[in-house]
Short mmCIF file of C-alpha atoms in Angstrom, two decimals:
data_model
loop_
_atom_site.label_atom_id
_atom_site.label_comp_id
_atom_site.label_asym_id
_atom_site.label_seq_id
_atom_site.Cartn_x
_atom_site.Cartn_y
_atom_site.Cartn_z
CA UNK A 836 -41.35 15.65 -4.69
CA UNK A 837 -41.49 16.29 -0.94
CA UNK A 838 -40.34 14.26 2.02
CA UNK A 839 -42.59 13.72 5.02
CA UNK A 840 -41.02 16.82 6.59
CA UNK A 841 -41.89 18.89 3.53
CA UNK A 842 -38.36 19.09 2.13
CA UNK A 843 -38.34 19.41 -1.67
CA UNK A 844 -35.81 16.91 -3.06
CA UNK A 845 -36.63 17.02 -6.73
CA UNK A 846 -38.12 19.28 -9.36
CA UNK A 847 -39.53 17.58 -12.47
CA UNK A 848 -37.31 14.61 -11.59
CA UNK A 849 -37.39 12.04 -8.84
CA UNK A 850 -34.39 11.57 -6.58
CA UNK A 851 -34.44 8.05 -5.20
CA UNK A 852 -31.84 8.81 -2.54
CA UNK A 853 -30.83 11.90 -0.63
CA UNK A 854 -27.73 12.11 1.55
CA UNK A 855 -27.51 15.14 3.85
CA UNK A 856 -24.06 16.53 4.58
CA UNK A 857 -22.64 15.43 7.94
CA UNK A 858 -21.27 18.01 10.36
CA UNK A 859 -17.67 17.53 9.23
CA UNK A 860 -18.69 18.68 5.72
CA UNK A 861 -20.13 21.96 6.98
CA UNK A 862 -18.34 25.19 7.74
CA UNK A 863 -17.70 25.78 11.42
CA UNK A 864 -16.33 29.33 11.78
CA UNK A 865 -14.84 28.58 15.21
CA UNK A 866 -12.46 26.01 13.64
CA UNK A 867 -9.19 27.17 12.05
CA UNK A 868 -9.64 27.67 8.30
CA UNK A 869 -7.08 26.48 5.77
CA UNK A 870 -6.14 28.48 2.67
CA UNK A 871 -6.35 27.47 -1.01
CA UNK A 872 -3.74 28.53 -3.54
CA UNK A 873 -4.42 28.12 -7.26
CA UNK A 874 -1.78 27.24 -9.85
CA UNK A 875 -1.64 26.29 -13.52
CA UNK A 876 0.79 23.75 -14.95
CA UNK A 877 1.65 23.75 -18.65
CA UNK A 878 5.25 22.54 -18.67
CA UNK A 879 4.88 18.79 -18.15
CA UNK A 880 7.62 16.48 -19.37
CA UNK A 881 5.56 13.37 -18.62
CA UNK A 882 2.46 14.67 -20.41
CA UNK A 883 3.77 17.19 -22.95
CA UNK A 884 1.41 19.66 -24.61
CA UNK A 885 -1.05 19.51 -21.74
CA UNK A 886 -2.13 22.10 -19.20
CA UNK A 887 -4.16 21.92 -16.02
CA UNK A 888 -5.21 23.84 -12.93
CA UNK A 889 -4.61 22.67 -9.40
CA UNK A 890 -5.14 23.91 -5.87
CA UNK A 891 -2.96 23.55 -2.81
CA UNK A 892 -4.71 23.49 0.58
CA UNK A 893 -2.59 24.55 3.55
CA UNK A 894 -4.21 24.19 6.98
CA UNK A 895 -3.89 27.04 9.44
CA UNK A 896 -2.23 24.66 11.92
CA UNK A 897 0.63 23.87 9.54
CA UNK A 898 4.09 24.60 10.94
CA UNK A 899 7.12 24.22 8.70
CA UNK A 900 9.09 22.69 11.59
CA UNK A 901 6.72 19.71 11.72
CA UNK A 902 6.42 17.34 8.70
CA UNK A 903 2.86 17.36 7.35
CA UNK A 904 0.82 14.61 5.77
CA UNK A 905 -0.23 14.89 2.10
CA UNK A 906 -3.46 13.95 0.33
CA UNK A 907 -3.89 14.14 -3.44
CA UNK A 908 -7.27 14.30 -5.20
CA UNK A 909 -7.80 13.58 -8.88
CA UNK A 910 -10.45 15.73 -10.64
CA UNK A 911 -9.37 18.01 -7.87
CA UNK A 912 -10.98 21.40 -8.35
CA UNK A 913 -14.52 20.11 -8.11
CA UNK A 914 -13.68 18.21 -4.92
CA UNK A 915 -12.20 21.39 -3.44
CA UNK A 916 -15.32 23.47 -4.13
CA UNK A 917 -16.75 24.20 -0.67
CA UNK A 918 -19.99 25.58 -2.16
CA UNK A 919 -20.77 22.66 -4.45
CA UNK A 920 -24.10 20.94 -4.01
CA UNK A 921 -23.35 17.24 -3.93
CA UNK A 922 -19.57 17.72 -3.98
CA UNK A 923 -17.04 16.50 -1.45
CA UNK A 924 -16.28 19.95 0.04
CA UNK A 925 -12.93 18.42 0.98
CA UNK A 926 -11.30 21.59 2.40
CA UNK A 927 -14.13 21.93 4.92
CA UNK A 928 -13.71 18.29 5.91
CA UNK A 929 -9.97 18.87 6.31
CA UNK A 930 -10.60 21.97 8.45
CA UNK A 931 -12.97 20.14 10.76
CA UNK A 932 -11.13 16.83 11.10
CA UNK A 933 -7.77 18.51 11.65
CA UNK A 934 -9.35 20.75 14.30
CA UNK A 935 -10.90 17.76 16.07
CA UNK A 936 -7.65 15.79 16.00
CA UNK A 937 -9.18 12.99 13.92
CA UNK A 938 -6.83 13.80 11.06
CA UNK A 939 -3.18 14.90 11.13
CA UNK A 940 -2.14 18.29 9.77
CA UNK A 941 -2.44 17.56 6.06
CA UNK A 942 -1.55 19.42 2.88
CA UNK A 943 -4.17 18.94 0.17
CA UNK A 944 -3.31 18.77 -3.53
CA UNK A 945 -6.41 19.06 -5.72
CA UNK A 946 -5.31 18.50 -9.30
CA UNK A 947 -7.30 18.41 -12.53
CA UNK A 948 -6.54 16.10 -15.45
CA UNK A 949 -4.72 17.57 -18.39
CA UNK A 950 -6.38 19.44 -21.20
CA UNK A 951 -4.61 19.24 -24.54
CA UNK A 952 -3.04 22.58 -25.35
CA UNK A 953 -5.42 24.58 -27.51
CA UNK A 954 -8.58 22.61 -26.86
CA UNK A 955 -11.74 24.75 -26.43
CA UNK A 956 -12.21 26.47 -23.08
CA UNK A 957 -14.60 24.56 -20.85
CA UNK A 958 -14.44 21.30 -22.80
CA UNK A 959 -13.67 18.00 -21.10
CA UNK A 960 -9.94 17.45 -20.51
CA UNK A 961 -8.87 15.23 -23.40
CA UNK A 962 -5.92 13.70 -21.56
CA UNK A 963 -8.00 12.45 -18.63
CA UNK A 964 -8.36 8.85 -19.77
CA UNK A 965 -4.70 8.62 -20.77
CA UNK A 966 -3.65 9.77 -17.30
CA UNK A 967 -6.29 8.05 -15.20
CA UNK A 968 -7.14 4.77 -16.95
CA UNK A 969 -3.64 3.74 -18.02
CA UNK A 970 -1.46 1.29 -16.11
CA UNK A 971 2.19 2.00 -15.36
CA UNK A 972 4.10 4.62 -13.40
CA UNK A 973 3.59 7.70 -15.62
CA UNK A 974 1.06 9.47 -13.42
CA UNK A 975 2.94 8.71 -10.20
CA UNK A 976 6.10 10.04 -11.85
CA UNK A 977 4.22 13.17 -12.94
CA UNK A 978 3.18 13.83 -9.35
CA UNK A 979 6.48 12.91 -7.73
CA UNK A 980 8.85 14.61 -10.17
CA UNK A 981 6.80 17.60 -11.33
CA UNK A 982 3.83 18.72 -9.25
CA UNK A 983 4.82 17.81 -5.70
CA UNK A 984 8.36 19.28 -5.96
CA UNK A 985 6.79 22.45 -7.36
CA UNK A 986 4.37 22.90 -4.46
CA UNK A 987 7.07 22.05 -1.91
CA UNK A 988 9.32 24.77 -3.32
CA UNK A 989 6.58 27.29 -4.00
CA UNK A 990 5.02 27.11 -0.55
CA UNK A 991 8.05 26.05 1.50
CA UNK A 992 6.38 22.81 2.55
CA UNK A 993 7.84 20.19 4.83
CA UNK A 994 6.18 16.91 3.93
CA UNK A 995 6.46 13.67 5.85
CA UNK A 996 8.60 10.92 4.30
CA UNK A 997 6.34 8.25 5.77
CA UNK A 998 4.12 6.67 3.05
CA UNK A 999 1.51 6.03 5.73
CA UNK A 1000 1.13 9.84 5.80
CA UNK A 1001 0.54 10.11 2.04
CA UNK A 1002 -2.91 9.38 0.62
CA UNK A 1003 -4.30 9.61 -2.89
CA UNK A 1004 -7.98 9.75 -3.80
CA UNK A 1005 -10.39 9.81 -6.70
CA UNK A 1006 -13.66 8.62 -8.15
CA UNK A 1007 -14.41 6.55 -11.24
CA UNK A 1008 -11.31 6.69 -13.48
CA UNK A 1009 -9.73 8.89 -10.80
CA UNK A 1010 -10.08 5.94 -8.41
CA UNK A 1011 -8.28 3.63 -10.83
CA UNK A 1012 -5.60 6.31 -11.13
CA UNK A 1013 -5.22 6.56 -7.35
CA UNK A 1014 -4.82 2.80 -7.05
CA UNK A 1015 -2.29 2.75 -9.90
CA UNK A 1016 -0.18 5.46 -8.29
CA UNK A 1017 -0.07 3.56 -4.99
CA UNK A 1018 0.46 0.21 -6.73
CA UNK A 1019 3.45 1.57 -8.64
CA UNK A 1020 4.88 3.66 -5.77
CA UNK A 1021 3.78 2.22 -2.42
CA UNK A 1022 7.00 3.69 -1.04
CA UNK A 1023 5.30 7.08 -1.44
CA UNK A 1024 1.52 6.60 -1.49
CA UNK A 1025 0.54 4.35 1.38
CA UNK A 1026 -3.22 5.01 1.41
CA UNK A 1027 -5.92 5.01 -1.26
CA UNK A 1028 -9.43 6.45 -1.03
CA UNK A 1029 -11.62 5.63 -4.02
CA UNK A 1030 -15.25 5.44 -5.04
CA UNK A 1031 -16.96 3.56 -7.90
CA UNK A 1032 -13.60 2.78 -9.48
CA UNK A 1033 -13.21 2.22 -13.20
CA UNK A 1034 -11.51 -1.16 -12.87
CA UNK A 1035 -12.76 -2.10 -16.32
CA UNK A 1036 -11.12 -2.65 -19.70
CA UNK A 1037 -10.71 0.91 -20.94
CA UNK A 1038 -6.90 0.96 -20.75
CA UNK A 1039 -6.22 -2.17 -18.75
CA UNK A 1040 -7.31 -1.51 -15.16
CA UNK A 1041 -9.49 -4.63 -15.32
CA UNK A 1042 -6.24 -6.55 -14.71
CA UNK A 1043 -5.92 -5.39 -11.11
CA UNK A 1044 -7.95 -8.11 -9.35
CA UNK A 1045 -5.74 -10.73 -10.97
CA UNK A 1046 -2.54 -8.75 -10.36
CA UNK A 1047 -3.43 -8.28 -6.69
CA UNK A 1048 -3.96 -12.01 -6.26
CA UNK A 1049 -0.67 -12.92 -7.98
CA UNK A 1050 1.59 -10.25 -6.48
CA UNK A 1051 3.14 -10.18 -3.03
CA UNK A 1052 0.98 -7.95 -0.84
CA UNK A 1053 2.07 -4.32 -1.01
CA UNK A 1054 1.95 -1.92 1.98
CA UNK A 1055 -1.20 -0.14 0.82
CA UNK A 1056 -4.26 0.63 2.95
CA UNK A 1057 -7.44 1.17 0.95
CA UNK A 1058 -10.94 2.52 1.53
CA UNK A 1059 -13.14 1.80 -1.49
CA UNK A 1060 -16.78 2.50 -2.23
CA UNK A 1061 -18.79 0.56 -4.81
CA UNK A 1062 -22.48 0.58 -5.69
CA UNK A 1063 -25.01 -1.62 -7.41
CA UNK A 1064 -26.41 0.64 -10.13
CA UNK A 1065 -23.33 1.85 -11.94
CA UNK A 1066 -22.36 1.41 -15.60
CA UNK A 1067 -22.60 -1.77 -17.60
CA UNK A 1068 -21.26 -1.28 -21.12
CA UNK A 1069 -18.75 -2.54 -23.68
CA UNK A 1070 -15.85 -1.87 -21.30
CA UNK A 1071 -17.27 -3.93 -18.46
CA UNK A 1072 -19.59 -3.93 -15.48
CA UNK A 1073 -18.56 -1.39 -12.83
CA UNK A 1074 -20.30 -3.00 -9.81
CA UNK A 1075 -18.82 -6.39 -10.69
CA UNK A 1076 -15.35 -4.92 -11.27
CA UNK A 1077 -15.39 -3.25 -7.85
CA UNK A 1078 -16.55 -6.43 -6.14
CA UNK A 1079 -13.69 -8.29 -7.83
CA UNK A 1080 -11.29 -5.72 -6.43
CA UNK A 1081 -12.77 -6.20 -2.98
CA UNK A 1082 -12.50 -9.99 -3.07
CA UNK A 1083 -8.93 -9.81 -4.36
CA UNK A 1084 -7.93 -7.48 -1.51
CA UNK A 1085 -9.59 -9.85 0.97
CA UNK A 1086 -7.85 -12.88 -0.58
CA UNK A 1087 -4.45 -11.22 -0.15
CA UNK A 1088 -5.25 -9.96 3.35
CA UNK A 1089 -4.91 -6.26 2.54
CA UNK A 1090 -5.80 -3.67 5.15
CA UNK A 1091 -8.91 -2.27 3.52
CA UNK A 1092 -12.53 -1.26 3.93
CA UNK A 1093 -15.17 -1.65 1.24
CA UNK A 1094 -18.68 -0.22 1.23
#
């Protein structure tokens, strides 16, 4: 299938939509380039008998004398892949927005969900749903007591204590996880970025629209993306669930954007 300009956008399949990368998602060699450092974690107390990889992004402009912001991504390694077709290319976006001054100097933590120790190489992480779809403070505790102290010590990081400088992001179940972490610990995670969130009844995240309406507004800023053609199955309807989240945030006068 070709566009009017002759661009091939599908081969043996039809792509209904095509979204070109904006400039901030492209590499600009004249901008300072951050570095990525890979680690593996297999000593979790919160999620025993799991292991996972994660990456730490440190911008070139980082100075230990100045507290940096922090942004955490669930399903992190794929979002940190700067060569992925259709991926977020988040490190490139960080490079460009930090260089332009549109974003503060920010440490990136790109963390994968846990694989159960001994599961086959390359198989889907079996602990993902437990970590991402569950309510409660377990995942926030995992980040705050295990992973973040490790990267602070390993890389000598000086992170801001202001929750407005800490963001957490994810898609699908990773979005529900990001919201849960901020909901449980708004004193740490003050911002949430999420897309097509799994606010359905897999492990209880369908309760959030009601909880938001019944709970005193928390100091969380949110940017959420929903869409019309997502899943509709035995666990719920994803477009409807995300609209219910949006209306609950509006009802409680949260500082949010929804697309």
